[in-house]
Coordinates of C-alpha atoms in Angstrom, one line a residue:
E10 CA 115.1 107.4 83.9
L11 CA 116.4 104.1 85.3
V12 CA 115.7 102.4 82.0
D13 CA 117.7 105.1 80.2
R14 CA 120.6 104.7 82.5
G15 CA 120.6 100.9 82.3
R16 CA 119.8 100.6 86.0
E17 CA 116.6 98.7 85.6
P18 CA 116.2 96.0 88.4
G19 CA 116.0 92.4 87.1
F20 CA 112.7 90.7 87.6
G21 CA 113.9 87.3 86.3
G22 CA 112.7 84.5 88.4
V23 CA 109.5 86.2 89.7
A24 CA 106.5 83.9 89.5
D25 CA 102.8 84.4 90.3
L26 CA 102.6 82.6 93.6
R27 CA 98.9 83.4 94.4
A28 CA 97.5 79.9 93.5
D29 CA 100.4 78.1 95.3
V30 CA 100.0 80.3 98.4
A31 CA 96.2 79.5 98.4
E32 CA 97.0 75.8 98.2
I33 CA 99.4 76.1 101.2
A34 CA 96.8 78.0 103.1
R35 CA 94.4 75.0 102.6
G36 CA 97.0 72.7 104.1
R37 CA 98.5 71.2 101.0
T38 CA 102.2 70.3 100.9
L39 CA 103.8 71.5 97.7
G40 CA 106.5 69.6 95.8
A41 CA 110.1 70.6 95.4
G42 CA 109.4 72.0 91.9
E43 CA 106.7 74.3 93.2
L44 CA 108.7 75.5 96.1
A45 CA 111.6 76.3 93.8
K46 CA 109.3 79.0 92.3
F47 CA 109.0 80.4 95.8
L48 CA 112.8 80.4 96.2
A49 CA 113.4 82.1 92.8
T50 CA 110.7 84.8 93.5
L51 CA 112.0 85.5 97.0
E52 CA 115.6 85.9 95.6
A53 CA 114.3 88.2 92.8
S54 CA 112.3 90.3 95.3
R55 CA 115.3 90.8 97.4
R56 CA 117.4 91.8 94.4
V57 CA 114.7 94.2 93.2
G58 CA 114.5 95.9 96.6
E59 CA 118.3 96.2 96.9
S60 CA 118.6 97.6 93.3
L61 CA 115.9 100.3 93.9
E62 CA 117.3 101.2 97.3
Q63 CA 120.6 102.0 95.5
S64 CA 118.7 104.1 93.0
S65 CA 116.6 106.1 95.5
A66 CA 118.2 109.4 94.5
I67 CA 117.1 108.9 90.9
A68 CA 113.7 107.2 91.5
P69 CA 112.6 108.1 95.0
R70 CA 109.0 107.0 94.5
L71 CA 109.9 103.6 93.1
A72 CA 112.4 103.2 95.9
A73 CA 109.7 104.0 98.4
L74 CA 107.4 101.5 96.9
S75 CA 110.1 98.8 97.0
E76 CA 110.4 99.4 100.8
T77 CA 107.0 97.7 101.1
L78 CA 108.6 94.4 100.0
P79 CA 108.7 92.2 103.1
D80 CA 111.9 90.9 104.5
L81 CA 111.6 87.1 103.9
R82 CA 115.3 86.2 104.0
A83 CA 114.7 83.6 106.7
L84 CA 112.2 81.8 104.5
E85 CA 114.4 82.2 101.5
Q86 CA 117.4 80.7 103.4
A87 CA 115.2 77.8 104.6
L88 CA 114.1 77.1 101.1
A89 CA 117.6 77.3 99.7
R90 CA 118.9 74.8 102.3
V91 CA 116.4 72.2 101.0
V92 CA 115.5 73.0 97.4
T93 CA 117.7 73.6 94.4
P94 CA 116.8 76.2 91.7
A95 CA 116.0 73.3 89.4
G96 CA 113.3 72.0 91.8
E97 CA 115.2 69.1 93.3
I98 CA 115.9 68.2 96.9
R99 CA 119.5 69.0 98.0
E100 CA 121.7 66.1 98.9
D101 CA 122.6 67.7 102.2
A102 CA 119.1 69.1 103.0
S103 CA 119.4 67.3 106.4
P104 CA 121.8 64.8 108.0
E105 CA 119.1 62.1 108.0
L106 CA 118.5 62.7 104.3
R107 CA 122.2 62.4 103.6
R108 CA 122.4 59.2 105.6
L109 CA 119.4 57.6 103.9
R110 CA 120.5 58.5 100.4
R111 CA 123.9 57.0 101.1
R112 CA 122.1 53.9 102.4
V113 CA 120.0 53.6 99.3
R114 CA 123.0 53.9 97.0
D115 CA 124.9 51.3 99.0
L116 CA 122.1 48.8 98.9
E117 CA 121.5 49.5 95.2
G118 CA 125.2 48.8 94.5
E119 CA 125.1 45.6 96.6
G120 CA 122.0 44.4 94.6
E121 CA 123.7 45.2 91.3
R122 CA 126.8 43.3 92.3
Q123 CA 124.8 40.2 93.4
M124 CA 122.8 40.3 90.1
A125 CA 126.1 40.6 88.1
R126 CA 127.5 37.5 90.0
H127 CA 124.4 35.5 89.0
L128 CA 124.7 36.5 85.4
R129 CA 128.4 35.4 85.4
D130 CA 127.6 32.1 87.1
P131 CA 127.7 29.3 84.5
D132 CA 125.1 27.2 86.4
V133 CA 122.7 30.2 86.1
Q134 CA 123.6 31.3 82.5
A135 CA 122.5 27.9 81.1
H136 CA 118.9 28.6 82.2
L137 CA 118.6 32.3 81.1
Q138 CA 116.6 33.5 78.1
D139 CA 118.9 36.5 77.7
S140 CA 122.2 37.6 79.3
Y141 CA 120.9 40.6 81.2
S142 CA 118.9 41.5 84.3
T143 CA 115.9 43.8 84.5
F144 CA 113.2 45.0 86.9
R145 CA 109.7 43.9 87.7
E146 CA 107.5 45.7 90.3
G147 CA 110.7 47.6 91.3
R148 CA 112.6 44.4 92.1
P149 CA 115.7 43.1 90.2
V150 CA 114.9 39.9 88.2
L151 CA 116.6 37.4 85.8
P152 CA 114.8 36.3 82.6
V153 CA 114.7 32.5 83.1
R154 CA 113.4 30.1 80.5
V155 CA 110.1 28.7 81.7
D156 CA 111.3 25.1 81.4
S157 CA 114.2 26.0 83.8
R158 CA 112.2 27.8 86.5
Q159 CA 113.0 25.1 89.1
R160 CA 116.7 25.4 88.5
V161 CA 116.9 29.1 89.6
R162 CA 115.7 29.5 93.2
G163 CA 113.8 32.7 93.9
I164 CA 110.6 34.6 93.7
V165 CA 108.7 34.8 90.4
H166 CA 107.5 38.4 89.8
D167 CA 106.2 38.1 86.2
V168 CA 105.8 36.0 83.1
S169 CA 106.4 37.2 79.5
S170 CA 103.4 37.6 77.2
S171 CA 104.6 34.7 75.2
G172 CA 104.8 32.5 78.3
T173 CA 108.3 31.4 77.5
T174 CA 110.1 33.5 80.1
V175 CA 109.6 33.9 83.8
F176 CA 111.2 36.8 85.7
I177 CA 112.8 35.5 88.9
E178 CA 114.4 37.5 91.8
P179 CA 117.1 35.2 93.2
D180 CA 116.8 34.3 96.8
E181 CA 120.2 35.8 97.6
V182 CA 119.0 39.2 96.3
V183 CA 115.6 39.2 98.0
E184 CA 116.9 40.3 101.4
V185 CA 118.9 43.1 99.9
G186 CA 115.8 44.2 97.9
N187 CA 113.8 44.2 101.1
R188 CA 116.3 46.4 102.9
L189 CA 116.4 48.7 99.9
R190 CA 112.6 49.1 99.8
I191 CA 112.6 50.0 103.5
A192 CA 115.4 52.5 103.0
K193 CA 113.6 54.1 100.1
T194 CA 110.4 54.3 102.1
E195 CA 112.3 56.1 104.9
L196 CA 113.9 58.4 102.4
T197 CA 110.5 59.3 101.0
R198 CA 109.2 60.1 104.5
E199 CA 112.2 62.3 105.2
V200 CA 111.7 64.3 102.0
E201 CA 108.0 64.7 102.8
R202 CA 108.9 66.0 106.3
L203 CA 111.3 68.6 104.8
L204 CA 108.7 69.8 102.3
R205 CA 106.0 69.9 105.0
E206 CA 108.1 72.0 107.2
L207 CA 108.8 74.5 104.4
C208 CA 105.1 74.7 103.6
D209 CA 104.3 75.3 107.2
A210 CA 106.9 78.2 107.3
A211 CA 105.4 79.7 104.1
R212 CA 101.9 79.4 105.5
E213 CA 102.9 81.5 108.4
R214 CA 104.1 84.3 106.0
R215 CA 101.3 84.0 103.5
L216 CA 100.0 87.5 104.0
E217 CA 103.5 88.9 103.4
L218 CA 103.9 86.6 100.3
D219 CA 100.6 88.0 98.9
G220 CA 101.8 91.6 99.6
M221 CA 105.2 90.9 98.0
G222 CA 103.5 89.7 94.9
A223 CA 101.3 92.8 94.6
T224 CA 104.3 95.1 95.0
L225 CA 106.4 93.2 92.5
E226 CA 103.5 93.3 90.0
V227 CA 103.2 97.1 90.3
L228 CA 107.0 97.6 89.9
D229 CA 107.2 95.2 87.0
A230 CA 104.4 97.0 85.2
A231 CA 106.1 100.3 85.8
F232 CA 109.3 99.2 84.1
A233 CA 107.3 97.5 81.4
R234 CA 105.8 100.9 80.6
G235 CA 109.3 102.4 80.6
R236 CA 110.6 99.7 78.1
L237 CA 107.5 100.1 75.9
S238 CA 107.9 103.8 75.9
R239 CA 111.4 103.7 74.8
K240 CA 110.7 101.0 72.2
S241 CA 108.0 103.2 70.6
L242 CA 110.5 106.1 70.5
G243 CA 108.1 108.2 72.5
V244 CA 108.5 111.3 74.5
A245 CA 107.1 112.4 77.8
P246 CA 104.4 115.0 76.9
D247 CA 103.6 118.0 79.0
V248 CA 100.5 117.3 81.1
S249 CA 98.3 120.2 79.9
T250 CA 97.1 122.4 82.8
D251 CA 95.2 124.7 80.4
A252 CA 93.2 121.7 79.0
E253 CA 94.6 122.0 75.5
L254 CA 95.4 119.0 73.4
D255 CA 98.4 119.6 71.1
L256 CA 99.8 116.5 69.5
R257 CA 102.9 117.1 67.4
G258 CA 104.3 114.5 65.0
L259 CA 101.9 111.8 66.3
R260 CA 102.4 108.3 65.1
H261 CA 100.3 105.2 65.8
P262 CA 102.6 103.1 68.2
L263 CA 101.7 99.8 66.6
L264 CA 103.1 100.9 63.3
L265 CA 106.4 101.2 65.1
L266 CA 106.1 98.3 67.5
E267 CA 104.4 95.5 65.4
A268 CA 104.7 96.6 61.8
G269 CA 108.4 97.0 62.2
L270 CA 108.4 100.4 60.4
A271 CA 111.1 103.0 61.1
P272 CA 109.9 106.3 62.4
E273 CA 110.7 108.0 59.1
D274 CA 108.5 105.5 57.3
V275 CA 105.4 106.4 59.3
V276 CA 103.6 109.6 58.3
P277 CA 103.4 111.9 61.4
N278 CA 100.3 114.0 62.1
D279 CA 99.9 117.2 64.0
L280 CA 96.4 117.4 65.6
A281 CA 95.4 120.1 68.0
L282 CA 92.4 121.4 69.9
L283 CA 93.6 124.8 71.3
G284 CA 91.8 127.5 73.1
A285 CA 88.1 127.0 73.2
A286 CA 88.2 124.5 70.3
R287 CA 86.8 121.1 71.3
C288 CA 85.9 119.3 68.0
L289 CA 88.0 118.3 65.0
V290 CA 86.5 116.7 61.9
V291 CA 88.9 114.9 59.6
S292 CA 87.6 114.2 56.1
G293 CA 89.1 112.3 53.2
P294 CA 89.0 109.2 51.0
N295 CA 89.1 105.5 52.0
A296 CA 92.6 104.2 53.0
G297 CA 93.7 107.7 53.7
G298 CA 94.7 107.1 57.3
K299 CA 91.8 108.8 59.1
T300 CA 91.0 105.9 61.4
V301 CA 94.6 105.3 62.2
A302 CA 95.1 108.9 63.2
A303 CA 91.9 108.9 65.3
K304 CA 93.0 105.8 67.1
A305 CA 96.5 107.3 67.7
V306 CA 94.9 110.3 69.4
G307 CA 92.9 108.0 71.7
L308 CA 96.0 105.9 72.5
A309 CA 97.9 109.1 73.3
V310 CA 95.4 110.2 75.9
L311 CA 95.2 106.7 77.4
S312 CA 99.0 106.4 77.4
V313 CA 99.4 109.5 79.5
R314 CA 96.8 108.2 81.9
A315 CA 98.9 105.0 82.2
G316 CA 102.2 106.7 82.7
L317 CA 103.4 105.9 79.2
H318 CA 105.4 108.1 76.8
V319 CA 103.6 109.0 73.6
A320 CA 104.8 108.3 70.1
C321 CA 105.1 111.9 69.2
E322 CA 107.6 114.8 69.1
P323 CA 108.7 117.3 71.8
G324 CA 106.3 120.1 72.6
T325 CA 103.2 117.8 72.8
R326 CA 100.6 118.6 75.4
V327 CA 98.0 116.2 76.6
P328 CA 95.3 116.8 79.3
I329 CA 94.5 114.2 81.9
L330 CA 91.0 113.0 81.0
D331 CA 88.7 110.7 82.9
A332 CA 87.5 108.5 80.0
V333 CA 87.8 107.8 76.3
F334 CA 84.7 106.8 74.3
A335 CA 85.0 105.4 70.8
D336 CA 82.6 104.4 68.1
I337 CA 84.7 102.6 65.5
G338 CA 83.9 99.9 63.0
D339 CA 80.8 97.7 62.1
E340 CA 78.7 97.1 65.2
Q341 CA 75.9 95.1 63.5
D342 CA 74.3 92.7 66.0
L343 CA 71.9 90.2 64.5
R344 CA 71.1 88.8 67.9
S345 CA 69.8 92.1 69.1
G346 CA 68.0 92.8 65.8
L347 CA 70.1 95.9 65.1
S348 CA 71.4 97.0 61.7
T349 CA 74.8 98.6 61.4
F350 CA 73.3 102.0 61.4
S351 CA 70.9 101.3 64.4
A352 CA 73.7 99.8 66.4
R353 CA 76.0 102.7 65.9
M354 CA 73.3 105.3 66.7
A355 CA 72.6 103.4 69.9
N356 CA 76.3 103.5 70.8
L357 CA 76.6 107.2 70.0
A358 CA 73.5 108.0 72.0
A359 CA 75.0 106.2 75.0
I360 CA 78.2 108.1 74.5
V361 CA 76.4 111.5 74.4
E362 CA 74.6 110.5 77.6
Q363 CA 77.9 109.8 79.5
A364 CA 80.3 112.3 78.0
D365 CA 81.4 115.5 79.8
A366 CA 84.2 118.0 79.8
R367 CA 86.7 115.3 81.1
T368 CA 86.2 112.9 78.2
L369 CA 87.5 112.3 74.7
V370 CA 85.1 111.0 72.1
I371 CA 86.3 109.4 68.9
A372 CA 83.6 108.8 66.2
D373 CA 84.9 107.1 63.1
E374 CA 82.8 107.5 59.9
I375 CA 80.1 109.3 61.9
G376 CA 76.7 109.2 60.3
E377 CA 77.5 106.4 57.8
G378 CA 75.0 103.6 57.0
T379 CA 72.1 105.8 55.9
E380 CA 71.1 108.4 53.3
P381 CA 73.9 111.0 53.1
G382 CA 71.7 114.0 53.9
E383 CA 70.1 112.3 56.9
G384 CA 73.5 111.0 58.1
A385 CA 75.1 114.4 57.9
A386 CA 72.2 116.0 59.9
L387 CA 72.5 113.3 62.6
A388 CA 76.3 113.7 62.7
Q389 CA 76.1 117.4 63.1
A390 CA 73.5 117.1 65.9
I391 CA 75.6 114.6 67.8
L392 CA 78.8 116.6 67.4
E393 CA 77.1 119.8 68.6
A394 CA 75.6 118.0 71.6
L395 CA 79.1 116.7 72.5
V396 CA 80.7 120.2 72.1
A397 CA 78.0 121.7 74.2
K398 CA 79.0 119.3 77.0
G399 CA 82.6 120.4 76.7
S400 CA 83.9 117.1 75.5
Y401 CA 87.0 116.7 73.3
V402 CA 85.7 115.3 70.0
L403 CA 87.6 113.8 67.0
A404 CA 85.3 112.6 64.2
T405 CA 86.1 111.2 60.8
T406 CA 84.0 111.2 57.7
H407 CA 84.1 110.9 53.9

């Protein structure tokens, strides 16, 4: 109903946090990018809860489920003060962080200005290999010709592979570089402190975070079922209380969803087991659609169990069954020494053993793989055994 009205809550931003919560529980400090997933998920959880609360009159059970979403606004706000949605540390995450970042920028600017003065100095230019500065080991350096290394006072940080250039940090820049390195170290420690505090706060709420994830998963799956139902142009069948299976205009949903066919291009089928009838045998040539129809029946029963609409027409009735058993395709297993016929007989024998009145059995090309008379006799015996158990049975054959 909510999907039809365009009132579906947005799940954008929700992430699976289970692995990250487990890492936090073990004492690990997550990075800003990882904590940004927490922030996005908490924001989305709050939006989903608020949306379903406003729709409680239309969808009371979904609204009631959303009430189990924990109130984690304090943690959300703490994360938002430090981490950006892009996974970066905010400029104003703390007064100390703001001060240290400004200090780093000032020192970087001072170092750049000093290097620029050296590059413009004629006494220095005469000894440079190139008219630019670069970095070695994180320190600003000048590319000085090796034969002029005594003319530019400073610390040698590297030598070019050709041996013709030495990279020197001028003495006047060394002190600025030292102060810059100290400031960057302090900045890193402040960032680590902020991230550690956030992880500590998340660790205290880890049980609620796990519960939130479980609830969001259920809600997301519910709306995914709604979208899939609408995409397959299905209807909500009547849940049969008289145990009758009455499928009208049934189409295989994958022909609509993946093959891209329009409903009018897919041949509909009416299949019914009414009254005491429990077995339907569909016969016909190869490529006639028997297997597709049989699979569509199985999907219809499973769809109702999963809360999905069925790709069929109004008036359809489907009973709630406990299980669907299927024997479809070539089950030859060379490792087990079984031929196709033996493997399928073993599978069918297991199905007969487990089947009861609350199951649907689909047997495609039953009795194939052996002499026709023998195969027909076996197929008849299997079908009669399943009917005796009260199972719903759909079999195909040539």
